[in-house]
mmCIF file of C-alpha atoms in Angstrom:
data_model
loop_
_atom_site.group_PDB
_atom_site.id
_atom_site.type_symbol
_atom_site.label_atom_id
_atom_site.label_comp_id
_atom_site.label_asym_id
_atom_site.label_seq_id
_atom_site.Cartn_x
_atom_site.Cartn_y
_atom_site.Cartn_z
ATOM 1 C CA MET O 90 0.000 0.000 0.000
ATOM 2 C CA THR O 91 1.397 3.343 -1.043
ATOM 3 C CA PRO O 92 1.751 5.749 1.893
ATOM 4 C CA THR O 93 -0.271 9.004 1.564
ATOM 5 C CA THR O 94 0.695 12.409 2.785
ATOM 6 C CA GLU O 95 -1.872 14.938 3.977
ATOM 7 C CA THR O 96 -1.009 18.622 3.739
ATOM 8 C CA MET O 97 -2.980 21.357 5.511
ATOM 9 C CA VAL O 98 -3.008 24.647 3.613
ATOM 10 C CA GLY O 99 -3.758 27.778 5.663
ATOM 11 C CA ILE O 100 -5.887 30.068 3.542
ATOM 12 C CA GLY O 101 -6.708 32.671 6.189
ATOM 13 C CA GLY O 102 -8.968 35.484 5.021
ATOM 14 C CA ALA O 103 -8.582 34.698 1.331
ATOM 15 C CA ALA O 104 -11.637 32.464 1.477
ATOM 16 C CA GLU O 105 -13.809 35.418 2.405
ATOM 17 C CA SER O 106 -14.775 38.354 0.222
ATOM 18 C CA THR O 107 -12.289 41.178 0.531
ATOM 19 C CA ASP O 108 -13.140 44.839 -0.033
ATOM 20 C CA MET O 109 -11.110 46.612 -2.669
ATOM 21 C CA VAL O 110 -10.650 50.363 -2.981
ATOM 22 C CA LEU O 111 -10.792 51.583 -6.587
ATOM 23 C CA ASN O 112 -9.971 55.104 -7.698
ATOM 24 C CA ILE O 113 -11.848 56.382 -10.751
ATOM 25 C CA GLY O 114 -9.911 59.443 -11.834
ATOM 26 C CA PRO O 115 -8.918 62.137 -11.269
ATOM 27 C CA GLN O 116 -7.975 61.744 -14.951
ATOM 28 C CA HIS O 117 -10.721 59.602 -16.434
ATOM 29 C CA PRO O 118 -12.767 59.979 -19.633
ATOM 30 C CA SER O 119 -16.066 59.566 -17.772
ATOM 31 C CA THR O 120 -15.575 62.213 -15.102
ATOM 32 C CA HIS O 121 -16.048 65.378 -17.238
ATOM 33 C CA GLY O 122 -12.828 66.813 -15.817
ATOM 34 C CA VAL O 123 -10.525 66.176 -12.905
ATOM 35 C CA LEU O 124 -12.931 64.522 -10.475
ATOM 36 C CA ARG O 125 -11.860 61.509 -8.410
ATOM 37 C CA LEU O 126 -14.287 58.851 -7.241
ATOM 38 C CA LYS O 127 -13.083 56.655 -4.388
ATOM 39 C CA LEU O 128 -15.077 53.435 -4.612
ATOM 40 C CA VAL O 129 -15.052 50.536 -2.161
ATOM 41 C CA LEU O 130 -15.971 47.298 -3.942
ATOM 42 C CA ASP O 131 -17.174 43.923 -2.825
ATOM 43 C CA GLY O 132 -16.518 41.979 -5.978
ATOM 44 C CA GLU O 133 -18.398 43.876 -8.683
ATOM 45 C CA LEU O 134 -20.682 45.609 -6.202
ATOM 46 C CA ILE O 135 -20.011 49.154 -4.999
ATOM 47 C CA THR O 136 -20.405 49.325 -1.214
ATOM 48 C CA SER O 137 -19.447 52.984 -0.727
ATOM 49 C CA ALA O 138 -18.513 55.939 -2.903
ATOM 50 C CA GLU O 139 -16.808 59.217 -2.087
ATOM 51 C CA PRO O 140 -16.420 62.025 -4.652
ATOM 52 C CA VAL O 141 -13.052 63.709 -4.067
ATOM 53 C CA ILE O 142 -12.944 67.243 -5.454
ATOM 54 C CA GLY O 143 -10.509 70.133 -5.496
ATOM 55 C CA TYR O 144 -8.088 69.076 -8.237
ATOM 56 C CA MET O 145 -8.806 72.170 -10.356
ATOM 57 C CA HIS O 146 -9.866 74.617 -7.642
ATOM 58 C CA ARG O 147 -9.217 78.179 -8.841
ATOM 59 C CA GLY O 148 -10.290 80.183 -5.812
ATOM 60 C CA ALA O 149 -12.784 82.299 -7.762
ATOM 61 C CA GLU O 150 -14.719 83.308 -4.648
ATOM 62 C CA LYS O 151 -11.560 84.779 -3.111
ATOM 63 C CA LEU O 152 -10.639 86.502 -6.352
ATOM 64 C CA PHE O 153 -14.078 88.177 -6.393
ATOM 65 C CA GLU O 154 -12.923 90.201 -3.388
ATOM 66 C CA ALA O 155 -10.005 91.682 -5.339
ATOM 67 C CA ARG O 156 -11.932 92.661 -8.497
ATOM 68 C CA ASP O 157 -14.398 95.476 -9.036
ATOM 69 C CA TYR O 158 -18.000 94.938 -10.059
ATOM 70 C CA ARG O 159 -17.187 95.050 -13.757
ATOM 71 C CA GLN O 160 -14.303 92.597 -13.511
ATOM 72 C CA ILE O 161 -16.035 89.918 -11.450
ATOM 73 C CA ILE O 162 -18.271 89.095 -14.421
ATOM 74 C CA MET O 163 -15.245 87.526 -16.102
ATOM 75 C CA LEU O 164 -14.563 85.259 -13.109
ATOM 76 C CA ALA O 165 -18.201 84.181 -12.765
ATOM 77 C CA ASN O 166 -18.411 83.487 -16.485
ATOM 78 C CA ARG O 167 -16.044 80.544 -16.336
ATOM 79 C CA HIS O 168 -17.013 78.075 -13.612
ATOM 80 C CA ASP O 169 -19.581 76.187 -15.712
ATOM 81 C CA TRP O 170 -17.958 76.570 -19.104
ATOM 82 C CA LEU O 171 -21.062 75.235 -20.870
ATOM 83 C CA SER O 172 -23.323 77.914 -19.334
ATOM 84 C CA ALA O 173 -21.208 81.048 -19.556
ATOM 85 C CA PHE O 174 -24.004 83.504 -20.311
ATOM 86 C CA SER O 175 -26.157 82.188 -17.470
ATOM 87 C CA ASN O 176 -23.214 82.420 -15.070
ATOM 88 C CA GLU O 177 -22.707 86.102 -15.891
ATOM 89 C CA LEU O 178 -26.391 86.721 -15.450
ATOM 90 C CA GLY O 179 -26.526 85.690 -11.797
ATOM 91 C CA VAL O 180 -23.727 88.082 -10.840
ATOM 92 C CA VAL O 181 -25.136 91.123 -12.602
ATOM 93 C CA LEU O 182 -28.616 90.465 -11.190
ATOM 94 C CA ALA O 183 -27.150 90.438 -7.668
ATOM 95 C CA VAL O 184 -25.223 93.680 -8.217
ATOM 96 C CA GLU O 185 -28.219 95.384 -9.852
ATOM 97 C CA ARG O 186 -30.393 94.361 -6.902
ATOM 98 C CA MET O 187 -27.864 95.920 -4.505
ATOM 99 C CA LEU O 188 -27.887 99.117 -6.556
ATOM 100 C CA GLY O 189 -31.688 99.163 -6.920
ATOM 101 C CA MET O 190 -31.141 99.469 -10.666
ATOM 102 C CA GLU O 191 -33.827 98.998 -13.320
ATOM 103 C CA VAL O 192 -32.642 97.453 -16.586
ATOM 104 C CA PRO O 193 -34.139 98.641 -19.921
ATOM 105 C CA GLU O 194 -36.971 96.428 -21.184
ATOM 106 C CA ARG O 195 -35.140 95.575 -24.360
ATOM 107 C CA ALA O 196 -32.176 94.295 -22.347
ATOM 108 C CA VAL O 197 -34.484 92.158 -20.184
ATOM 109 C CA TRP O 198 -35.920 90.350 -23.202
ATOM 110 C CA LEU O 199 -32.525 90.006 -24.856
ATOM 111 C CA ARG O 200 -31.073 88.489 -21.696
ATOM 112 C CA THR O 201 -33.942 86.010 -21.526
ATOM 113 C CA LEU O 202 -33.457 85.037 -25.166
ATOM 114 C CA LEU O 203 -29.703 84.541 -24.844
ATOM 115 C CA ALA O 204 -30.089 82.622 -21.574
ATOM 116 C CA GLU O 205 -32.411 80.140 -23.298
ATOM 117 C CA LEU O 206 -30.093 79.768 -26.303
ATOM 118 C CA ASN O 207 -27.272 79.105 -23.837
ATOM 119 C CA ARG O 208 -29.486 76.501 -22.127
ATOM 120 C CA VAL O 209 -29.934 74.676 -25.435
ATOM 121 C CA LEU O 210 -26.167 74.750 -26.067
ATOM 122 C CA ASN O 211 -25.522 73.267 -22.628
ATOM 123 C CA HIS O 212 -28.111 70.520 -22.994
ATOM 124 C CA LEU O 213 -26.961 69.554 -26.490
ATOM 125 C CA MET O 214 -23.485 68.817 -25.146
ATOM 126 C CA PHE O 215 -24.869 66.348 -22.598
ATOM 127 C CA LEU O 216 -27.369 64.889 -25.082
ATOM 128 C CA GLY O 217 -24.355 63.954 -27.205
ATOM 129 C CA SER O 218 -21.799 63.065 -24.551
ATOM 130 C CA TYR O 219 -24.006 60.826 -22.416
ATOM 131 C CA PRO O 220 -24.688 58.235 -25.164
ATOM 132 C CA LEU O 221 -20.961 58.435 -26.012
ATOM 133 C CA GLU O 222 -20.081 57.288 -22.495
ATOM 134 C CA LEU O 223 -22.340 54.282 -22.989
ATOM 135 C CA GLY O 224 -20.734 53.345 -26.295
ATOM 136 C CA GLY O 225 -22.781 55.307 -28.843
ATOM 137 C CA ILE O 226 -20.554 57.730 -30.752
ATOM 138 C CA THR O 227 -22.974 58.982 -33.439
ATOM 139 C CA PRO O 228 -25.169 61.286 -31.254
ATOM 140 C CA MET O 229 -22.087 63.352 -30.385
ATOM 141 C CA PHE O 230 -21.614 64.356 -34.019
ATOM 142 C CA TYR O 231 -25.255 65.389 -34.309
ATOM 143 C CA ALA O 232 -25.028 67.342 -31.055
ATOM 144 C CA PHE O 233 -22.036 69.325 -32.287
ATOM 145 C CA THR O 234 -23.764 70.014 -35.603
ATOM 146 C CA GLU O 235 -26.706 71.610 -33.783
ATOM 147 C CA ARG O 236 -24.411 73.416 -31.357
ATOM 148 C CA GLU O 237 -22.523 75.017 -34.243
ATOM 149 C CA GLU O 238 -25.782 76.330 -35.675
ATOM 150 C CA LEU O 239 -26.518 78.198 -32.435
ATOM 151 C CA GLN O 240 -22.888 79.069 -31.728
ATOM 152 C CA HIS O 241 -22.801 81.093 -34.932
ATOM 153 C CA VAL O 242 -25.553 83.442 -33.767
ATOM 154 C CA MET O 243 -24.163 83.644 -30.217
ATOM 155 C CA GLU O 244 -20.718 84.450 -31.568
ATOM 156 C CA GLU O 245 -22.124 87.083 -33.924
ATOM 157 C CA VAL O 246 -23.916 88.942 -31.147
ATOM 158 C CA SER O 247 -21.214 88.695 -28.461
ATOM 159 C CA GLY O 248 -17.914 88.038 -30.199
ATOM 160 C CA GLY O 249 -17.251 84.918 -28.102
ATOM 161 C CA ARG O 250 -17.857 81.257 -28.722
ATOM 162 C CA MET O 251 -17.605 79.969 -25.188
ATOM 163 C CA HIS O 252 -17.081 82.869 -22.779
ATOM 164 C CA TYR O 253 -19.448 85.485 -24.124
ATOM 165 C CA MET O 254 -18.812 88.347 -21.680
ATOM 166 C CA PHE O 255 -21.942 90.060 -22.980
ATOM 167 C CA ASN O 256 -23.721 90.927 -19.723
ATOM 168 C CA ARG O 257 -22.960 94.192 -18.014
ATOM 169 C CA VAL O 258 -24.193 95.719 -14.770
ATOM 170 C CA GLY O 259 -27.222 97.636 -16.017
ATOM 171 C CA GLY O 260 -27.856 95.629 -19.184
ATOM 172 C CA LEU O 261 -25.823 94.257 -22.051
ATOM 173 C CA LYS O 262 -22.600 95.218 -23.789
ATOM 174 C CA GLU O 263 -24.300 96.517 -26.954
ATOM 175 C CA ASP O 264 -27.363 96.137 -29.134
ATOM 176 C CA LEU O 265 -27.908 93.436 -31.736
ATOM 177 C CA PRO O 266 -26.245 93.468 -35.167
ATOM 178 C CA ALA O 267 -28.542 94.335 -38.078
ATOM 179 C CA GLY O 268 -30.628 91.348 -39.155
ATOM 180 C CA TRP O 269 -29.495 89.201 -36.228
ATOM 181 C CA THR O 270 -32.999 88.288 -35.036
ATOM 182 C CA THR O 271 -33.829 86.842 -38.458
ATOM 183 C CA ARG O 272 -30.705 84.695 -38.424
ATOM 184 C CA ALA O 273 -31.363 83.622 -34.834
ATOM 185 C CA ARG O 274 -34.945 82.629 -35.674
ATOM 186 C CA SER O 275 -33.686 80.579 -38.618
ATOM 187 C CA ALA O 276 -31.092 78.829 -36.429
ATOM 188 C CA VAL O 277 -33.705 77.958 -33.783
ATOM 189 C CA ALA O 278 -36.035 76.552 -36.433
ATOM 190 C CA ASP O 279 -33.243 74.498 -38.027
ATOM 191 C CA VAL O 280 -32.167 73.000 -34.709
ATOM 192 C CA ARG O 281 -35.752 72.167 -33.767
ATOM 193 C CA SER O 282 -36.344 70.431 -37.112
ATOM 194 C CA ARG O 283 -33.485 68.004 -36.408
ATOM 195 C CA MET O 284 -33.971 67.359 -32.687
ATOM 196 C CA ASP O 285 -35.979 64.199 -33.389
ATOM 197 C CA ARG O 286 -32.655 62.513 -34.132
ATOM 198 C CA PHE O 287 -32.102 62.199 -30.404
ATOM 199 C CA ASP O 288 -35.575 60.722 -29.905
ATOM 200 C CA ASP O 289 -35.028 58.140 -32.620
ATOM 201 C CA LEU O 290 -31.317 57.434 -32.287
ATOM 202 C CA VAL O 291 -30.948 57.482 -28.499
ATOM 203 C CA LEU O 292 -34.313 57.016 -26.796
ATOM 204 C CA GLY O 293 -35.340 54.555 -29.491
ATOM 205 C CA ASN O 294 -32.228 52.443 -28.916
ATOM 206 C CA GLU O 295 -32.974 49.328 -26.867
ATOM 207 C CA ILE O 296 -29.361 49.053 -25.676
ATOM 208 C CA PHE O 297 -29.440 52.618 -24.336
ATOM 209 C CA ARG O 298 -32.745 51.988 -22.583
ATOM 210 C CA GLY O 299 -31.444 48.722 -21.163
ATOM 211 C CA ARG O 300 -28.391 50.476 -19.712
ATOM 212 C CA THR O 301 -30.376 53.336 -18.157
ATOM 213 C CA ARG O 302 -33.887 52.193 -17.173
ATOM 214 C CA GLY O 303 -34.099 51.452 -13.463
ATOM 215 C CA VAL O 304 -30.415 52.299 -12.964
ATOM 216 C CA GLY O 305 -29.276 54.907 -10.426
ATOM 217 C CA VAL O 306 -32.688 55.715 -8.941
ATOM 218 C CA LEU O 307 -32.562 58.957 -6.929
ATOM 219 C CA SER O 308 -35.436 59.369 -4.484
ATOM 220 C CA PRO O 309 -37.180 62.716 -3.865
ATOM 221 C CA ALA O 310 -36.039 62.522 -0.230
ATOM 222 C CA ALA O 311 -32.398 62.319 -1.363
ATOM 223 C CA VAL O 312 -32.961 65.247 -3.747
ATOM 224 C CA HIS O 313 -34.083 67.430 -0.845
ATOM 225 C CA ALA O 314 -31.408 66.116 1.516
ATOM 226 C CA TYR O 315 -28.523 66.896 -0.824
ATOM 227 C CA GLY O 316 -29.921 70.078 -2.374
ATOM 228 C CA VAL O 317 -30.050 68.581 -5.866
ATOM 229 C CA SER O 318 -31.682 70.822 -8.474
ATOM 230 C CA GLY O 319 -32.263 71.223 -12.192
ATOM 231 C CA PRO O 320 -33.148 68.372 -14.578
ATOM 232 C CA VAL O 321 -31.648 65.809 -12.171
ATOM 233 C CA ALA O 322 -34.086 66.823 -9.409
ATOM 234 C CA ARG O 323 -37.083 67.137 -11.717
ATOM 235 C CA ALA O 324 -36.444 63.621 -13.053
ATOM 236 C CA SER O 325 -37.156 62.412 -9.506
ATOM 237 C CA GLY O 326 -40.498 64.208 -9.367
ATOM 238 C CA VAL O 327 -39.319 67.343 -7.528
ATOM 239 C CA ASP O 328 -41.253 70.024 -9.393
ATOM 240 C CA LEU O 329 -39.064 73.103 -8.863
ATOM 241 C CA ASP O 330 -38.055 75.658 -11.475
ATOM 242 C CA LEU O 331 -37.164 79.215 -10.481
ATOM 243 C CA ARG O 332 -38.235 80.562 -13.863
ATOM 244 C CA ARG O 333 -41.805 79.663 -12.899
ATOM 245 C CA ASP O 334 -41.690 79.687 -9.090
ATOM 246 C CA GLU O 335 -39.693 82.919 -8.568
ATOM 247 C CA PRO O 336 -39.741 84.609 -11.983
ATOM 248 C CA TYR O 337 -36.852 86.869 -12.964
ATOM 249 C CA LEU O 338 -35.995 88.589 -16.256
ATOM 250 C CA ALA O 339 -39.029 88.197 -18.550
ATOM 251 C CA TYR O 340 -40.102 84.724 -17.394
ATOM 252 C CA GLY O 341 -43.124 86.108 -15.564
ATOM 253 C CA GLU O 342 -44.539 87.198 -18.933
ATOM 254 C CA LEU O 343 -43.742 83.839 -20.527
ATOM 255 C CA ALA O 344 -45.839 81.736 -18.153
ATOM 256 C CA ASP O 345 -48.037 80.490 -21.005
ATOM 257 C CA VAL O 346 -44.965 79.210 -22.911
ATOM 258 C CA LEU O 347 -42.821 77.968 -20.030
ATOM 259 C CA LYS O 348 -43.309 74.291 -19.238
ATOM 260 C CA VAL O 349 -41.517 72.482 -16.425
ATOM 261 C CA VAL O 350 -40.558 68.936 -17.403
ATOM 262 C CA THR O 351 -40.742 66.268 -14.689
ATOM 263 C CA ARG O 352 -40.565 62.506 -14.398
ATOM 264 C CA GLU O 353 -41.312 60.206 -11.484
ATOM 265 C CA GLU O 354 -38.886 57.333 -12.068
ATOM 266 C CA GLY O 355 -35.707 59.140 -10.935
ATOM 267 C CA ASP O 356 -33.422 56.835 -12.930
ATOM 268 C CA CYS O 357 -30.781 57.543 -15.581
ATOM 269 C CA LEU O 358 -33.335 57.271 -18.387
ATOM 270 C CA ALA O 359 -35.676 59.778 -16.694
ATOM 271 C CA ARG O 360 -32.830 62.262 -16.298
ATOM 272 C CA PHE O 361 -31.978 62.011 -19.997
ATOM 273 C CA GLU O 362 -35.650 62.350 -20.981
ATOM 274 C CA CYS O 363 -35.974 65.487 -18.836
ATOM 275 C CA LEU O 364 -32.907 67.012 -20.445
ATOM 276 C CA LEU O 365 -34.131 66.271 -23.957
ATOM 277 C CA GLU O 366 -37.675 67.557 -23.412
ATOM 278 C CA GLN O 367 -36.360 70.655 -21.644
ATOM 279 C CA THR O 368 -34.282 71.417 -24.743
ATOM 280 C CA TYR O 369 -37.460 71.542 -26.846
ATOM 281 C CA HIS O 370 -39.070 73.932 -24.359
ATOM 282 C CA ALA O 371 -35.990 76.175 -24.299
ATOM 283 C CA LEU O 372 -36.332 76.527 -28.078
ATOM 284 C CA ASP O 373 -40.008 77.457 -27.565
ATOM 285 C CA LEU O 374 -39.008 80.169 -25.084
ATOM 286 C CA ALA O 375 -36.342 81.499 -27.446
ATOM 287 C CA GLU O 376 -38.938 81.829 -30.220
ATOM 288 C CA ALA O 377 -41.341 83.622 -27.857
ATOM 289 C CA CYS O 378 -38.588 86.089 -26.922
ATOM 290 C CA LEU O 379 -37.824 86.734 -30.595
ATOM 291 C CA ASP O 380 -41.530 87.426 -31.186
ATOM 292 C CA ARG O 381 -41.605 89.933 -28.321
ATOM 293 C CA LEU O 382 -38.387 91.644 -29.457
ATOM 294 C CA ALA O 383 -39.927 92.151 -32.883
ATOM 295 C CA ASP O 384 -42.747 94.155 -31.237
ATOM 296 C CA LEU O 385 -40.487 96.297 -29.039
ATOM 297 C CA PRO O 386 -39.502 99.752 -30.282
ATOM 298 C CA PRO O 387 -35.780 100.529 -30.591
ATOM 299 C CA GLY O 388 -34.244 101.586 -27.303
ATOM 300 C CA PRO O 389 -31.225 101.334 -25.040
ATOM 301 C CA VAL O 390 -29.882 97.997 -23.828
ATOM 302 C CA ASN O 391 -27.880 99.286 -20.864
ATOM 303 C CA GLN O 392 -27.628 102.005 -18.226
ATOM 304 C CA ARG O 393 -24.983 104.685 -17.993
ATOM 305 C CA LEU O 394 -22.729 103.874 -15.066
ATOM 306 C CA PRO O 395 -20.331 106.050 -13.062
ATOM 307 C CA LYS O 396 -16.627 105.666 -13.756
ATOM 308 C CA VAL O 397 -16.154 104.023 -10.361
ATOM 309 C CA LEU O 398 -19.053 101.716 -9.505
ATOM 310 C CA LYS O 399 -19.680 101.148 -5.800
ATOM 311 C CA ALA O 400 -22.501 99.078 -4.343
ATOM 312 C CA PRO O 401 -24.096 100.429 -1.140
ATOM 313 C CA GLU O 402 -23.349 98.704 2.140
ATOM 314 C CA GLY O 403 -25.529 95.659 2.718
ATOM 315 C CA HIS O 404 -26.091 92.163 1.419
ATOM 316 C CA THR O 405 -28.366 90.361 -1.028
ATOM 317 C CA TYR O 406 -28.922 86.945 -2.569
ATOM 318 C CA ALA O 407 -29.805 86.369 -6.199
ATOM 319 C CA TRP O 408 -30.475 82.970 -7.707
ATOM 320 C CA THR O 409 -31.232 81.775 -11.203
ATOM 321 C CA GLU O 410 -32.332 78.563 -12.896
ATOM 322 C CA ASN O 411 -29.093 77.713 -14.695
ATOM 323 C CA PRO O 412 -29.083 74.897 -17.278
ATOM 324 C CA LEU O 413 -27.675 72.418 -14.715
ATOM 325 C CA GLY O 414 -29.749 73.629 -11.759
ATOM 326 C CA ILE O 415 -29.953 76.458 -9.245
ATOM 327 C CA ASN O 416 -27.085 78.952 -9.130
ATOM 328 C CA GLY O 417 -27.067 81.430 -6.254
ATOM 329 C CA TYR O 418 -24.906 84.448 -5.469
ATOM 330 C CA TYR O 419 -24.716 85.840 -1.941
ATOM 331 C CA LEU O 420 -23.212 89.309 -2.225
ATOM 332 C CA VAL O 421 -21.960 91.304 0.769
ATOM 333 C CA SER O 422 -20.842 94.918 0.264
ATOM 334 C CA LYS O 423 -19.063 97.350 2.561
ATOM 335 C CA GLY O 424 -19.705 100.258 0.200
ATOM 336 C CA GLU O 425 -16.453 99.781 -1.706
ATOM 337 C CA LYS O 426 -15.818 99.231 -5.408
ATOM 338 C CA THR O 427 -15.104 95.516 -4.776
ATOM 339 C CA PRO O 428 -17.355 92.949 -3.078
ATOM 340 C CA TYR O 429 -16.554 92.277 0.564
ATOM 341 C CA ARG O 430 -17.750 88.705 -0.028
ATOM 342 C CA LEU O 431 -19.367 86.901 -2.941
ATOM 343 C CA LYS O 432 -20.364 83.331 -2.206
ATOM 344 C CA LEU O 433 -21.355 81.140 -5.130
ATOM 345 C CA ARG O 434 -23.830 78.277 -4.797
ATOM 346 C CA SER O 435 -23.336 76.199 -7.930
ATOM 347 C CA ALA O 436 -25.632 73.465 -9.218
ATOM 348 C CA SER O 437 -22.959 70.840 -9.916
ATOM 349 C CA TYR O 438 -21.475 71.076 -6.416
ATOM 350 C CA ASN O 439 -24.722 69.992 -4.798
ATOM 351 C CA ASN O 440 -25.716 67.515 -7.486
ATOM 352 C CA ILE O 441 -22.464 65.547 -7.307
ATOM 353 C CA GLN O 442 -22.904 64.966 -3.567
ATOM 354 C CA ALA O 443 -25.800 62.647 -4.344
ATOM 355 C CA LEU O 444 -23.341 60.096 -5.779
ATOM 356 C CA THR O 445 -22.640 58.949 -2.217
ATOM 357 C CA GLU O 446 -26.295 57.901 -2.118
ATOM 358 C CA LEU O 447 -26.647 56.684 -5.702
ATOM 359 C CA LEU O 448 -23.596 54.489 -6.263
ATOM 360 C CA PRO O 449 -23.606 52.126 -3.227
ATOM 361 C CA GLY O 450 -25.476 48.946 -4.070
ATOM 362 C CA THR O 451 -24.894 49.257 -7.820
ATOM 363 C CA LEU O 452 -22.472 47.414 -10.078
ATOM 364 C CA VAL O 453 -19.217 48.884 -11.336
ATOM 365 C CA SER O 454 -20.540 48.478 -14.880
ATOM 366 C CA ASP O 455 -23.393 50.879 -14.058
ATOM 367 C CA MET O 456 -21.118 53.481 -12.473
ATOM 368 C CA VAL O 457 -20.407 55.299 -15.730
ATOM 369 C CA ALA O 458 -24.113 55.368 -16.655
ATOM 370 C CA ILE O 459 -25.007 56.902 -13.291
ATOM 371 C CA LEU O 460 -22.106 59.354 -13.261
ATOM 372 C CA GLY O 461 -22.851 60.668 -16.751
ATOM 373 C CA SER O 462 -26.558 61.091 -15.984
ATOM 374 C CA MET O 463 -25.813 63.613 -13.203
ATOM 375 C CA PHE O 464 -24.969 66.242 -15.883
ATOM 376 C CA PHE O 465 -22.240 68.176 -14.084
ATOM 377 C CA VAL O 466 -19.222 70.290 -15.000
ATOM 378 C CA VAL O 467 -16.208 69.951 -12.721
ATOM 379 C CA GLY O 468 -15.382 73.657 -12.944
ATOM 380 C CA ASP O 469 -18.808 74.273 -11.452
ATOM 381 C CA ILE O 470 -17.766 72.142 -8.461
ATOM 382 C CA ASP O 471 -14.213 73.458 -8.007
ATOM 383 C CA LYS O 472 -15.219 77.082 -8.432
#
């Protein structure tokens, strides 16, 4: 009989599941900039997630204190680089409120028009980039085609393609070029006529729907807890839009045109559907503004300002419905030509916090789908 040898192998903790920490970013194609996600995994399952920010922090809020009220527009313009006009708008509204300044009617309607065109430009970028992150490259080309159509008219009126610098305290930089409204109306109509590509190509794609339906469900309670706003919040059934609920600019007169898009599901698909439908409504608002501008008599688009502009001592808060959500500016003045303090509440900063609630319990393969559906810009977080 052949002797046998028994060997005992000590396997220790290797027989049990072991958590693994995985860093997504800060340089990663799915993070829209230098954002780092610290994930703890149990196999393929995410057990905890921590967004780590600050990699591109530029200290804009501190720089506000060293710039006068004309110069701070440039700093505010840049944090959400897809919503530059809307960023400028919040600052000038806060300063005008401090000054008790009335803006000419023509400037009010022009600001509303340009804000809605900027909203469409912002949304088109995400309508193209989100399918790209899930493997569909074609929608990105269509999105850039439509963006170029609108960029032409925005560039003609302001001189800028990305950072328009067209708002001024008291109104706008200058009036419209001759024939611009006709060209803008044509661009809006052309973009609208081709928007069904996203309905057919993206929403009609069973792979896209399979990757997004029921994935990354954000509850209304979490929306309120984290201060989420914009299309991400409305996709969870939170019916809040400052353009309707606290009208500014000319939105109070556009109540019959303005429609707030909501969904109840709160998943990735609902967030995309909200963004797409909101783009259609932004085009409707732009057309309504063009109609009203056609009826307005010629007039000034800004106020004459003193050489040195000083806001009176006090404080105020102005907020706007930016394309990605609520942007707020808390302005404190000591009566000088520079703000004593200007605190920015940006939409992306609050929205990205919800990832700590959304990602745990999901698979790593769904992480990119959830991350992309939050529609954020990292500069808007690291302001």
